[in-house]
CSV table of C-alpha atoms in Angstrom, one decimal:
chain,number,residue,atom,x,y,z
E,221,MET,CA,-23.4,-244.4,-69.9
E,222,ASP,CA,-23.9,-242.6,-66.6
E,223,SER,CA,-23.5,-238.9,-66.5
E,224,ILE,CA,-20.5,-237.3,-64.9
E,225,THR,CA,-19.3,-233.9,-63.7
E,226,LEU,CA,-15.6,-233.2,-64.1
E,227,ALA,CA,-14.8,-230.7,-61.5
E,228,VAL,CA,-11.4,-228.9,-61.4
E,229,LEU,CA,-10.5,-226.7,-58.4
E,230,SER,CA,-8.1,-223.8,-59.2
E,231,HIS,CA,-6.4,-221.1,-57.2
E,232,ASN,CA,-3.8,-219.2,-59.3
E,233,SER,CA,-2.9,-222.4,-61.2
E,234,ALA,CA,-2.4,-221.3,-64.7
E,235,ALA,CA,1.0,-223.0,-64.8
E,236,THR,CA,-0.7,-226.4,-64.3
E,237,LEU,CA,-4.2,-226.2,-65.6
E,238,ASP,CA,-3.5,-227.0,-69.3
E,239,ARG,CA,-1.9,-230.4,-68.3
E,240,CYS,CA,-4.7,-231.0,-65.8
E,241,PHE,CA,-7.4,-230.5,-68.4
E,242,ALA,CA,-5.4,-232.8,-70.8
E,243,GLY,CA,-6.0,-235.6,-68.4
E,244,LEU,CA,-9.8,-235.2,-68.7
E,245,THR,CA,-9.9,-235.7,-72.5
E,246,PRO,CA,-11.5,-237.1,-74.3
E,247,ALA,CA,-14.4,-236.2,-72.1
E,248,PRO,CA,-17.0,-239.1,-71.7
E,249,ARG,CA,-20.4,-238.7,-73.2
E,250,ASN,CA,-22.9,-237.1,-70.8
E,251,SER,CA,-20.1,-235.3,-69.1
E,252,HIS,CA,-20.0,-231.6,-67.8
E,253,LEU,CA,-16.6,-229.9,-67.3
E,254,VAL,CA,-16.5,-227.2,-64.5
E,255,LEU,CA,-13.7,-225.0,-63.3
E,256,LEU,CA,-14.3,-223.9,-59.7
E,257,ASP,CA,-12.0,-220.9,-59.3
E,258,ASN,CA,-11.1,-219.8,-55.9
E,259,ALA,CA,-10.4,-216.1,-56.5
E,260,SER,CA,-7.5,-216.5,-58.9
E,261,THR,CA,-5.7,-213.3,-60.0
E,262,ASP,CA,-3.9,-215.0,-63.0
E,263,ASP,CA,-5.1,-216.6,-66.2
E,264,SER,CA,-6.8,-219.6,-64.7
E,265,VAL,CA,-10.3,-218.6,-65.8
E,266,SER,CA,-9.2,-217.9,-69.3
E,267,ILE,CA,-7.5,-221.4,-69.5
E,268,GLY,CA,-10.7,-223.0,-68.2
E,269,LYS,CA,-12.8,-221.1,-70.8
E,270,LYS,CA,-10.4,-222.3,-73.6
E,271,HIS,CA,-11.0,-225.9,-72.7
E,272,GLY,CA,-14.8,-225.4,-72.6
E,273,ALA,CA,-15.3,-225.4,-68.9
E,274,SER,CA,-18.2,-223.7,-67.1
E,275,ILE,CA,-16.8,-221.3,-64.6
E,276,VAL,CA,-17.9,-221.2,-60.9
E,277,TYR,CA,-16.6,-218.2,-59.1
E,278,LEU,CA,-15.7,-218.8,-55.4
E,279,ASP,CA,-14.6,-216.3,-52.8
E,280,ASN,CA,-11.6,-218.4,-51.5
E,281,ALA,CA,-12.9,-218.1,-47.9
E,282,HIS,CA,-11.9,-221.6,-46.9
E,283,GLN,CA,-9.8,-222.4,-49.9
E,284,PHE,CA,-9.7,-226.1,-50.6
E,285,LEU,CA,-12.6,-227.1,-48.4
E,286,THR,CA,-14.9,-224.5,-49.9
E,287,GLY,CA,-14.0,-225.6,-53.5
E,288,LEU,CA,-14.5,-229.2,-52.5
E,289,ASN,CA,-17.9,-228.7,-51.1
E,290,ALA,CA,-18.9,-226.4,-53.9
E,291,ALA,CA,-18.2,-229.3,-56.2
E,292,LEU,CA,-20.3,-231.7,-54.2
E,293,THR,CA,-23.3,-229.3,-53.9
E,294,ARG,CA,-23.2,-228.6,-57.7
E,295,CYS,CA,-23.2,-232.2,-58.8
E,296,GLY,CA,-26.4,-232.9,-60.7
E,297,THR,CA,-25.0,-235.9,-62.4
E,298,SER,CA,-24.6,-239.6,-61.5
E,299,TRP,CA,-21.0,-239.2,-60.7
E,300,LEU,CA,-18.5,-236.5,-59.8
E,301,LEU,CA,-14.8,-236.6,-60.5
E,302,PHE,CA,-13.1,-234.0,-58.4
E,303,VAL,CA,-9.6,-233.0,-59.5
E,304,SER,CA,-7.2,-230.6,-57.8
E,305,ASN,CA,-5.4,-228.3,-60.2
E,306,ASP,CA,-2.1,-230.1,-59.5
E,307,VAL,CA,-3.3,-233.7,-60.4
E,308,PHE,CA,-2.7,-234.9,-63.9
E,309,LEU,CA,-4.5,-238.1,-64.9
E,310,ALA,CA,-2.6,-240.3,-67.4
E,311,PRO,CA,-3.9,-241.0,-70.8
E,312,GLY,CA,-6.8,-243.5,-70.4
E,313,SER,CA,-7.2,-243.1,-66.7
E,314,LEU,CA,-10.5,-241.3,-66.8
E,315,GLU,CA,-12.0,-244.0,-69.1
E,316,THR,CA,-10.7,-246.7,-66.7
E,317,LEU,CA,-12.2,-244.9,-63.8
E,318,MET,CA,-15.7,-244.9,-65.4
E,319,ILE,CA,-15.4,-248.4,-66.6
E,320,GLN,CA,-14.7,-249.5,-63.0
E,321,SER,CA,-17.4,-247.5,-61.6
E,322,ARG,CA,-19.9,-249.7,-63.3
E,323,ILE,CA,-18.6,-252.7,-61.4
E,324,ALA,CA,-19.0,-251.0,-57.9
E,325,PRO,CA,-21.6,-248.3,-58.4
E,326,LEU,CA,-22.1,-246.9,-54.9
E,327,CYS,CA,-18.7,-246.0,-53.8
E,328,ILE,CA,-15.6,-243.7,-54.0
E,329,ILE,CA,-12.9,-244.5,-56.3
E,330,GLN,CA,-9.4,-242.8,-56.4
E,331,PRO,CA,-6.8,-243.1,-59.0
E,332,ALA,CA,-3.4,-244.4,-58.2
E,333,LEU,CA,-1.5,-241.1,-57.3
E,334,TYR,CA,2.3,-240.8,-57.9
E,335,ASN,CA,4.8,-238.2,-57.4
E,336,VAL,CA,6.7,-236.6,-60.3
E,337,ASN,CA,9.7,-238.9,-59.6
E,338,GLY,CA,7.3,-242.0,-59.8
E,339,SER,CA,7.4,-242.7,-56.1
E,340,PRO,CA,3.9,-243.4,-54.5
E,341,ASN,CA,2.1,-240.3,-53.5
E,342,HIS,CA,-1.3,-241.8,-52.3
E,343,LEU,CA,-2.2,-245.4,-53.1
E,344,GLY,CA,-4.7,-245.7,-50.3
E,345,ALA,CA,-3.8,-246.0,-46.7
E,346,ARG,CA,-4.9,-247.5,-43.4
E,347,TYR,CA,-5.3,-245.9,-40.0
E,348,VAL,CA,-2.8,-246.6,-37.3
E,349,TRP,CA,-4.0,-246.0,-33.6
E,350,PRO,CA,-3.3,-243.8,-31.7
E,351,GLY,CA,-3.5,-240.4,-33.2
E,352,VAL,CA,-4.8,-241.7,-36.7
E,353,GLY,CA,-1.4,-242.1,-38.1
E,354,LEU,CA,-1.3,-243.3,-41.6
E,355,THR,CA,0.6,-245.9,-43.6
E,356,HIS,CA,0.3,-247.1,-47.1
E,357,THR,CA,-1.6,-250.4,-47.8
E,358,THR,CA,-0.1,-253.3,-49.8
E,359,HIS,CA,-2.1,-254.2,-52.6
E,360,GLY,CA,-2.7,-257.2,-54.9
E,361,LYS,CA,-3.3,-257.2,-58.6
E,362,ARG,CA,-7.1,-256.4,-58.7
E,363,ALA,CA,-8.1,-253.5,-60.7
E,364,LEU,CA,-10.2,-252.1,-57.8
E,365,GLU,CA,-8.5,-252.5,-54.4
E,366,PRO,CA,-10.5,-251.7,-51.2
E,367,ILE,CA,-8.8,-249.0,-49.1
E,368,GLN,CA,-9.6,-247.4,-45.8
E,369,LEU,CA,-8.6,-243.8,-46.7
E,370,PHE,CA,-9.1,-242.1,-50.1
E,371,ALA,CA,-7.3,-239.1,-51.2
E,372,THR,CA,-9.3,-235.9,-51.7
E,373,SER,CA,-6.9,-234.5,-54.3
E,374,CYS,CA,-8.6,-236.6,-56.9
E,375,PHE,CA,-11.5,-238.9,-56.5
E,376,LEU,CA,-14.7,-240.3,-58.2
E,377,ILE,CA,-17.9,-240.3,-56.0
E,378,HIS,CA,-21.4,-241.3,-56.7
E,379,ARG,CA,-24.1,-238.6,-56.1
E,380,GLU,CA,-25.9,-241.0,-53.7
E,381,VAL,CA,-22.9,-241.2,-51.5
E,382,ILE,CA,-22.9,-237.4,-51.3
E,383,GLU,CA,-26.6,-237.6,-50.3
E,384,ARG,CA,-26.0,-240.2,-47.6
E,385,VAL,CA,-22.7,-238.8,-46.1
E,386,GLY,CA,-23.1,-235.1,-46.7
E,387,LEU,CA,-20.5,-232.5,-47.3
E,388,PHE,CA,-16.9,-232.3,-46.0
E,389,GLU,CA,-16.4,-230.9,-42.5
E,390,GLU,CA,-15.4,-227.2,-42.9
E,391,ALA,CA,-14.2,-227.1,-39.4
E,392,LEU,CA,-11.1,-228.8,-41.1
E,393,ALA,CA,-10.6,-225.8,-43.3
E,394,PRO,CA,-8.5,-224.9,-45.2
E,395,ALA,CA,-7.6,-228.6,-45.4
E,396,TYR,CA,-5.8,-231.7,-43.9
E,397,TYR,CA,-7.5,-234.7,-42.4
E,398,GLU,CA,-10.8,-233.9,-44.1
E,399,ASP,CA,-10.1,-237.2,-46.0
E,400,VAL,CA,-9.8,-239.2,-42.9
E,401,ASP,CA,-13.1,-237.8,-41.4
E,402,TYR,CA,-15.0,-238.4,-44.6
E,403,SER,CA,-13.6,-241.8,-45.1
E,404,LEU,CA,-14.6,-242.8,-41.4
E,405,ARG,CA,-18.0,-241.4,-42.0
E,406,CYS,CA,-18.3,-243.5,-45.2
E,407,ALA,CA,-17.1,-246.6,-43.2
E,408,HIS,CA,-19.9,-246.0,-40.6
E,409,ARG,CA,-22.4,-246.1,-43.4
E,410,GLY,CA,-20.9,-249.2,-45.2
E,411,ILE,CA,-19.8,-247.3,-48.3
E,412,PRO,CA,-16.8,-248.6,-49.9
E,413,ARG,CA,-13.6,-246.8,-51.0
E,414,TYR,CA,-11.4,-248.2,-53.7
E,415,LEU,CA,-8.1,-247.6,-55.4
E,416,CYS,CA,-8.2,-248.0,-59.1
E,417,THR,CA,-4.7,-249.5,-59.7
E,418,MET,CA,-5.1,-249.2,-63.5
E,419,ALA,CA,-5.7,-245.5,-63.5
E,420,PRO,CA,-2.4,-243.7,-62.7
E,421,ALA,CA,-2.1,-240.0,-62.1
E,422,THR,CA,0.7,-237.6,-61.1
E,423,HIS,CA,0.2,-235.2,-58.1
E,424,LEU,CA,2.4,-232.4,-57.4
E,425,SER,CA,1.1,-231.9,-53.8
E,426,THR,CA,0.5,-228.7,-51.9
E,427,PHE,CA,1.2,-226.7,-55.2
E,428,THR,CA,-1.4,-224.2,-54.2
E,429,PHE,CA,-0.8,-224.3,-50.4
E,430,HIS,CA,2.7,-223.4,-50.7
E,431,GLN,CA,1.6,-220.2,-52.4
E,432,LEU,CA,-0.6,-219.3,-49.4
E,433,TYR,CA,1.0,-220.7,-46.2
E,434,THR,CA,4.4,-221.3,-44.6
E,435,LYS,CA,5.5,-224.8,-43.6
E,436,PRO,CA,4.9,-224.1,-40.0
E,437,GLN,CA,1.4,-223.0,-40.6
E,438,LEU,CA,0.6,-226.2,-42.7
E,439,SER,CA,2.2,-228.3,-39.8
E,440,GLU,CA,-0.2,-226.7,-37.4
E,441,PHE,CA,-3.2,-227.3,-39.5
E,442,CYS,CA,-2.2,-230.9,-39.5
E,443,ARG,CA,-1.7,-231.0,-35.7
E,444,VAL,CA,-5.0,-229.3,-34.9
E,445,HIS,CA,-7.1,-231.2,-37.4
E,446,ARG,CA,-5.7,-234.6,-36.4
E,447,ARG,CA,-6.7,-234.0,-32.8
E,448,TRP,CA,-10.2,-232.9,-34.0
E,449,VAL,CA,-10.7,-236.1,-36.0
E,450,VAL,CA,-9.6,-238.2,-33.0
E,451,GLN,CA,-11.9,-236.5,-30.6
E,452,ARG,CA,-14.8,-236.7,-33.0
E,453,HIS,CA,-14.4,-240.4,-33.9
E,454,PHE,CA,-12.4,-242.1,-31.1
């Protein structure tokens, strides 16, 4: 079996970490569990240690983007599964993702993300010009469905993809539209992105950001970053 790093990003997420780690068990053979802690002041680190995770201490300078790139730069295994602290993989989803990775080895695969009420959170999306608007894609019944846009809240990426495409653009810190930029960069290099329809997960969405920013601030990040992506790619 290919080796894999399971990287969980946390910032004051003690309320969600036990459930997040539960979705990563049983861990595959040749796996390495890491908690990337972004300057938490609660019990996040203690919970990570309880679950046997190695701890990487970050300074919270760019919040989500710093943690995301820290995971990529520290990946010494064949695969990296990046998981935000507010994403909970369903039982069996991790195993399903690893099985599907053997079918399409050089790629990015995201689980099927749903909201707490069962409605779609992110099931892959396509771009709508102008302005890089997004809309959900209609999928068939294949286990791996090609998608244009993958979600950075939880995704499986091969190390060679990281080597070819590089890190996420920290000009888009703290977050928003970094997924669009990276997906377009992958598309330019012929690297596929897939939705694994048989690997469901629940995503609370902006659990951490709502602790740090107001809604107007988050809306402004979206507006500025959308314009940045359009200017860069179109």
